[in-house]
mmCIF file of C-alpha atoms in Angstrom:
data_model
loop_
_atom_site.group_PDB
_atom_site.id
_atom_site.type_symbol
_atom_site.label_atom_id
_atom_site.label_comp_id
_atom_site.label_asym_id
_atom_site.label_seq_id
_atom_site.Cartn_x
_atom_site.Cartn_y
_atom_site.Cartn_z
ATOM 1 C CA PRO A 1 114.172 80.320 219.524
ATOM 2 C CA ARG A 2 110.947 78.612 218.431
ATOM 3 C CA VAL A 3 110.765 76.330 221.463
ATOM 4 C CA ARG A 4 107.944 77.658 223.612
ATOM 5 C CA SER A 5 108.393 77.949 227.328
ATOM 6 C CA ALA A 6 105.803 78.812 229.969
ATOM 7 C CA ALA A 7 106.947 82.441 230.009
ATOM 8 C CA THR A 8 104.747 85.049 228.340
ATOM 9 C CA CYS A 9 105.213 88.705 227.453
ATOM 10 C CA LEU A 10 102.952 89.735 230.352
ATOM 11 C CA SER A 11 104.789 90.378 233.595
ATOM 12 C CA GLY A 12 103.882 87.904 236.313
ATOM 13 C CA LEU A 13 101.790 85.714 233.986
ATOM 14 C CA SER A 14 102.872 82.255 232.861
ATOM 15 C CA GLU A 15 101.128 79.841 230.568
ATOM 16 C CA LEU A 16 99.706 76.492 231.668
ATOM 17 C CA ARG A 17 100.754 74.350 228.738
ATOM 18 C CA GLY A 18 99.161 71.219 227.364
ATOM 19 C CA GLY A 19 99.977 68.199 229.498
ATOM 20 C CA GLU A 20 100.433 70.230 232.670
ATOM 21 C CA GLN A 21 98.364 70.396 235.841
ATOM 22 C CA ILE A 22 98.160 73.324 238.231
ATOM 23 C CA ARG A 23 97.228 73.010 241.896
ATOM 24 C CA PHE A 24 96.144 75.819 244.193
ATOM 25 C CA GLY A 25 95.975 75.863 247.956
ATOM 26 C CA GLY A 26 99.523 76.240 249.150
ATOM 27 C CA ALA A 27 101.634 79.345 249.453
ATOM 28 C CA CYS A 28 101.799 79.506 245.675
ATOM 29 C CA PRO A 29 100.339 77.464 242.812
ATOM 30 C CA SER A 30 102.333 74.376 241.845
ATOM 31 C CA VAL A 31 102.621 73.062 238.293
ATOM 32 C CA LYS A 32 103.228 69.407 237.500
ATOM 33 C CA THR A 33 103.923 67.887 234.072
ATOM 34 C CA LEU A 34 101.572 64.961 233.489
ATOM 35 C CA TRP A 35 102.397 64.384 229.821
ATOM 36 C CA SER A 36 105.398 65.245 227.690
ATOM 37 C CA PRO A 37 106.088 64.414 224.038
ATOM 38 C CA TRP A 38 109.681 63.618 224.970
ATOM 39 C CA THR A 39 108.447 60.459 226.670
ATOM 40 C CA PHE A 40 107.379 59.181 223.256
ATOM 41 C CA ALA A 41 110.424 60.500 221.395
ATOM 42 C CA ASP A 42 112.535 57.875 223.155
ATOM 43 C CA PRO A 43 113.791 55.350 220.558
ATOM 44 C CA ALA A 44 112.649 52.554 222.857
ATOM 45 C CA ARG A 45 109.052 53.735 222.373
ATOM 46 C CA GLU A 46 109.221 53.739 218.573
ATOM 47 C CA LEU A 47 106.466 51.836 216.782
ATOM 48 C CA ALA A 48 108.016 49.846 213.955
ATOM 49 C CA ASP A 49 104.616 48.673 212.702
ATOM 50 C CA GLY A 50 103.168 51.491 210.574
ATOM 51 C CA ARG A 51 99.660 50.041 210.712
ATOM 52 C CA GLU A 52 99.705 49.907 214.494
ATOM 53 C CA ALA A 53 101.005 53.487 214.640
ATOM 54 C CA ALA A 54 98.218 54.667 212.323
ATOM 55 C CA LYS A 55 95.628 52.777 214.375
ATOM 56 C CA ARG A 56 96.782 54.380 217.598
ATOM 57 C CA LEU A 57 96.915 57.862 216.060
ATOM 58 C CA HIS A 58 93.393 57.380 214.696
ATOM 59 C CA GLY A 59 92.117 56.383 218.111
ATOM 60 C CA GLU A 60 93.777 59.321 219.862
ATOM 61 C CA ILE A 61 92.382 61.832 217.370
ATOM 62 C CA LEU A 62 88.871 60.433 217.765
ATOM 63 C CA ALA A 63 89.205 60.572 221.549
ATOM 64 C CA ALA A 64 90.489 64.170 221.513
ATOM 65 C CA VAL A 65 87.830 65.451 219.117
ATOM 66 C CA GLY A 66 85.138 63.552 221.003
ATOM 67 C CA ALA A 67 86.253 65.005 224.334
ATOM 68 C CA ARG A 68 86.211 68.545 222.961
ATOM 69 C CA GLY A 69 82.910 68.017 221.213
ATOM 70 C CA SER A 70 81.239 66.635 224.331
ATOM 71 C CA THR A 71 81.294 70.137 225.806
ATOM 72 C CA LEU A 72 79.629 71.710 222.763
ATOM 73 C CA THR A 73 76.113 71.806 221.391
ATOM 74 C CA ARG A 74 76.936 72.788 217.823
ATOM 75 C CA SER A 75 80.216 73.701 216.176
ATOM 76 C CA VAL A 76 81.421 75.442 213.042
ATOM 77 C CA LEU A 77 84.658 74.099 211.596
ATOM 78 C CA MET A 78 86.923 76.297 209.498
ATOM 79 C CA LEU A 79 87.362 73.767 206.677
ATOM 80 C CA SER A 80 89.918 74.373 203.953
ATOM 81 C CA GLY A 81 89.670 70.842 202.652
ATOM 82 C CA GLY A 82 93.312 70.254 203.536
ATOM 83 C CA LEU A 83 94.595 67.409 205.689
ATOM 84 C CA ASP A 84 94.297 68.924 209.162
ATOM 85 C CA SER A 85 90.788 70.384 208.976
ATOM 86 C CA SER A 86 89.531 67.351 207.028
ATOM 87 C CA ILE A 87 90.720 65.060 209.813
ATOM 88 C CA ILE A 88 88.817 67.157 212.350
ATOM 89 C CA ALA A 89 85.696 67.062 210.159
ATOM 90 C CA ALA A 90 85.843 63.296 209.694
ATOM 91 C CA SER A 91 86.482 62.706 213.396
ATOM 92 C CA ALA A 92 83.622 64.989 214.428
ATOM 93 C CA ALA A 93 81.271 63.203 212.038
ATOM 94 C CA ALA A 94 82.406 59.818 213.347
ATOM 95 C CA ARG A 95 81.592 60.992 216.864
ATOM 96 C CA GLY A 96 78.153 62.187 215.796
ATOM 97 C CA LEU A 97 78.810 65.830 216.647
ATOM 98 C CA ASP A 98 76.484 68.532 215.347
ATOM 99 C CA LEU A 99 78.873 70.105 212.868
ATOM 100 C CA HIS A 100 78.650 72.838 210.244
ATOM 101 C CA CYS A 101 81.608 73.797 208.085
ATOM 102 C CA ALA A 102 82.753 77.125 206.679
ATOM 103 C CA ASN A 103 85.194 77.660 203.852
ATOM 104 C CA VAL A 104 86.668 81.086 203.147
ATOM 105 C CA SER A 105 88.052 81.512 199.639
ATOM 106 C CA THR A 106 89.555 84.295 197.549
ATOM 107 C CA ASP A 107 88.897 85.136 193.911
ATOM 108 C CA ASP A 108 92.412 83.939 193.115
ATOM 109 C CA SER A 109 92.819 80.238 192.317
ATOM 110 C CA ALA A 110 95.644 79.915 194.857
ATOM 111 C CA GLY A 111 93.195 80.837 197.615
ATOM 112 C CA ASP A 112 90.222 78.840 196.365
ATOM 113 C CA GLU A 113 89.983 75.353 197.865
ATOM 114 C CA ARG A 114 86.215 75.079 197.757
ATOM 115 C CA ARG A 115 86.268 71.907 195.671
ATOM 116 C CA TYR A 116 88.177 70.100 198.402
ATOM 117 C CA ALA A 117 85.911 71.392 201.152
ATOM 118 C CA ARG A 118 82.850 70.391 199.115
ATOM 119 C CA ALA A 119 84.217 66.886 198.623
ATOM 120 C CA VAL A 120 84.766 66.484 202.375
ATOM 121 C CA CYS A 121 81.283 67.742 203.262
ATOM 122 C CA GLU A 122 79.586 65.653 200.589
ATOM 123 C CA ARG A 123 81.360 62.554 201.865
ATOM 124 C CA LEU A 124 80.449 63.278 205.488
ATOM 125 C CA GLY A 125 76.952 64.637 204.854
ATOM 126 C CA VAL A 126 77.520 67.906 206.698
ATOM 127 C CA PRO A 127 76.512 71.408 205.536
ATOM 128 C CA LEU A 128 79.080 73.809 204.107
ATOM 129 C CA ALA A 129 78.899 77.606 204.079
ATOM 130 C CA GLU A 130 81.045 79.091 201.318
ATOM 131 C CA CYS A 131 82.336 82.557 202.185
ATOM 132 C CA LEU A 132 84.376 85.028 200.192
ATOM 133 C CA PHE A 133 87.407 86.690 201.726
ATOM 134 C CA GLU A 134 86.690 90.404 201.956
ATOM 135 C CA LEU A 135 89.582 92.847 202.112
ATOM 136 C CA ASP A 136 87.318 95.327 203.873
ATOM 137 C CA GLY A 137 87.071 92.811 206.700
ATOM 138 C CA VAL A 138 90.764 93.184 207.467
ATOM 139 C CA ASP A 139 91.380 96.116 209.777
ATOM 140 C CA LEU A 140 95.120 96.639 210.103
ATOM 141 C CA GLU A 141 94.512 99.195 212.829
ATOM 142 C CA ALA A 142 92.874 96.573 215.050
ATOM 143 C CA SER A 143 95.062 93.834 216.479
ATOM 144 C CA ALA A 144 93.679 90.318 216.247
ATOM 145 C CA ALA A 145 96.088 89.387 219.025
ATOM 146 C CA ALA A 146 95.372 92.185 221.489
ATOM 147 C CA GLY A 147 95.103 90.870 225.020
ATOM 148 C CA LEU A 148 96.652 87.510 224.244
ATOM 149 C CA PRO A 149 99.620 86.368 226.320
ATOM 150 C CA ARG A 150 101.298 85.500 223.027
ATOM 151 C CA PRO A 151 100.427 88.453 220.786
ATOM 152 C CA ALA A 152 101.006 86.809 217.438
ATOM 153 C CA SER A 153 98.381 86.561 214.735
ATOM 154 C CA ARG A 154 98.468 86.922 210.973
ATOM 155 C CA ALA A 155 96.229 89.612 209.542
ATOM 156 C CA PHE A 156 94.635 87.420 206.867
ATOM 157 C CA GLU A 157 93.541 84.905 209.508
ATOM 158 C CA TYR A 158 91.488 87.595 211.197
ATOM 159 C CA GLU A 159 89.148 87.806 208.203
ATOM 160 C CA ALA A 160 88.802 84.021 207.998
ATOM 161 C CA ARG A 161 87.902 83.896 211.687
ATOM 162 C CA ARG A 162 85.492 86.796 211.295
ATOM 163 C CA GLN A 163 83.668 84.960 208.514
ATOM 164 C CA ALA A 164 83.571 81.729 210.518
ATOM 165 C CA HIS A 165 82.132 83.521 213.537
ATOM 166 C CA LEU A 166 79.423 85.058 211.334
ATOM 167 C CA VAL A 167 78.471 81.547 210.212
ATOM 168 C CA ALA A 168 78.525 80.374 213.831
ATOM 169 C CA GLY A 169 76.143 83.169 214.781
ATOM 170 C CA ASN A 170 73.775 82.288 211.956
ATOM 171 C CA GLU A 171 73.814 78.584 212.867
ATOM 172 C CA GLY A 172 73.546 79.070 216.613
ATOM 173 C CA ALA A 173 76.904 77.394 217.168
ATOM 174 C CA ASP A 174 78.748 77.800 220.438
ATOM 175 C CA ALA A 175 82.262 77.220 219.100
ATOM 176 C CA VAL A 176 84.457 77.719 216.055
ATOM 177 C CA LEU A 177 86.972 74.936 215.465
ATOM 178 C CA SER A 178 89.956 74.701 213.157
ATOM 179 C CA GLY A 179 92.725 72.339 212.175
ATOM 180 C CA GLY A 180 95.286 74.803 213.505
ATOM 181 C CA GLY A 181 98.154 73.026 215.201
ATOM 182 C CA GLY A 182 98.031 70.073 212.844
ATOM 183 C CA ASP A 183 101.206 71.242 211.170
ATOM 184 C CA ASN A 184 102.983 70.687 214.468
ATOM 185 C CA ILE A 185 101.770 67.088 214.634
ATOM 186 C CA PHE A 186 102.291 66.181 210.998
ATOM 187 C CA CYS A 187 105.682 67.873 210.851
ATOM 188 C CA SER A 188 105.113 70.841 208.560
ATOM 189 C CA LEU A 189 108.178 72.660 209.808
ATOM 190 C CA GLN A 190 109.747 75.927 208.682
ATOM 191 C CA SER A 191 113.258 74.851 209.580
ATOM 192 C CA VAL A 192 116.027 72.656 208.170
ATOM 193 C CA LEU A 193 117.054 71.492 211.652
ATOM 194 C CA PRO A 194 115.357 68.057 211.333
ATOM 195 C CA LEU A 195 117.393 67.425 208.178
ATOM 196 C CA LEU A 196 120.573 68.375 209.987
ATOM 197 C CA ASP A 197 119.635 66.075 212.862
ATOM 198 C CA CYS A 198 119.004 63.233 210.406
ATOM 199 C CA ARG A 199 122.331 63.829 208.677
ATOM 200 C CA ALA A 200 124.143 63.863 212.023
ATOM 201 C CA GLY A 201 122.436 60.612 212.988
ATOM 202 C CA LEU A 202 123.518 58.939 209.747
ATOM 203 C CA ALA A 203 127.071 60.143 210.273
ATOM 204 C CA ASP A 204 127.142 58.574 213.731
#
């Protein structure tokens, strides 16, 4: 049920997913898949050399961040100091992008990762705005996902985004970036299915 298809909850509207190309001009638009992760999931494509795999991943991340950054004048990165956002910060700095970072913390130690964000920014030499999560900023009567083809958004993220956009306005930034989606790449899954797959593979 968690495998996303092109279908959305809006009648007559489909999503153009990453790796796809749409062409107009005929009787109806045509969609072609240019890139699929399944191409690289083939055992024949496996990289046995860990160093080579890391080198290639590093290069692809730099290329992706550089491509996105080339369209921007100044960006604000929502930086927790965790793996995903730190990778984006380091890649942006390596590409020479004009980057400011924003960290949103709570007054509870479980929601305070400022020391990690500070360490990243000190290492990279980029400014950090430290913001405090404000409960008053969360309006449960206003949907953070209204109008989206996939109306799913967690309420606490709305406040973090609101704070980041305030920083972006103050810094004259034209985009707010995040490490969202990194969990998909680095396999932070909420399912035991990969373990079952592994067990089945060992049994075979």
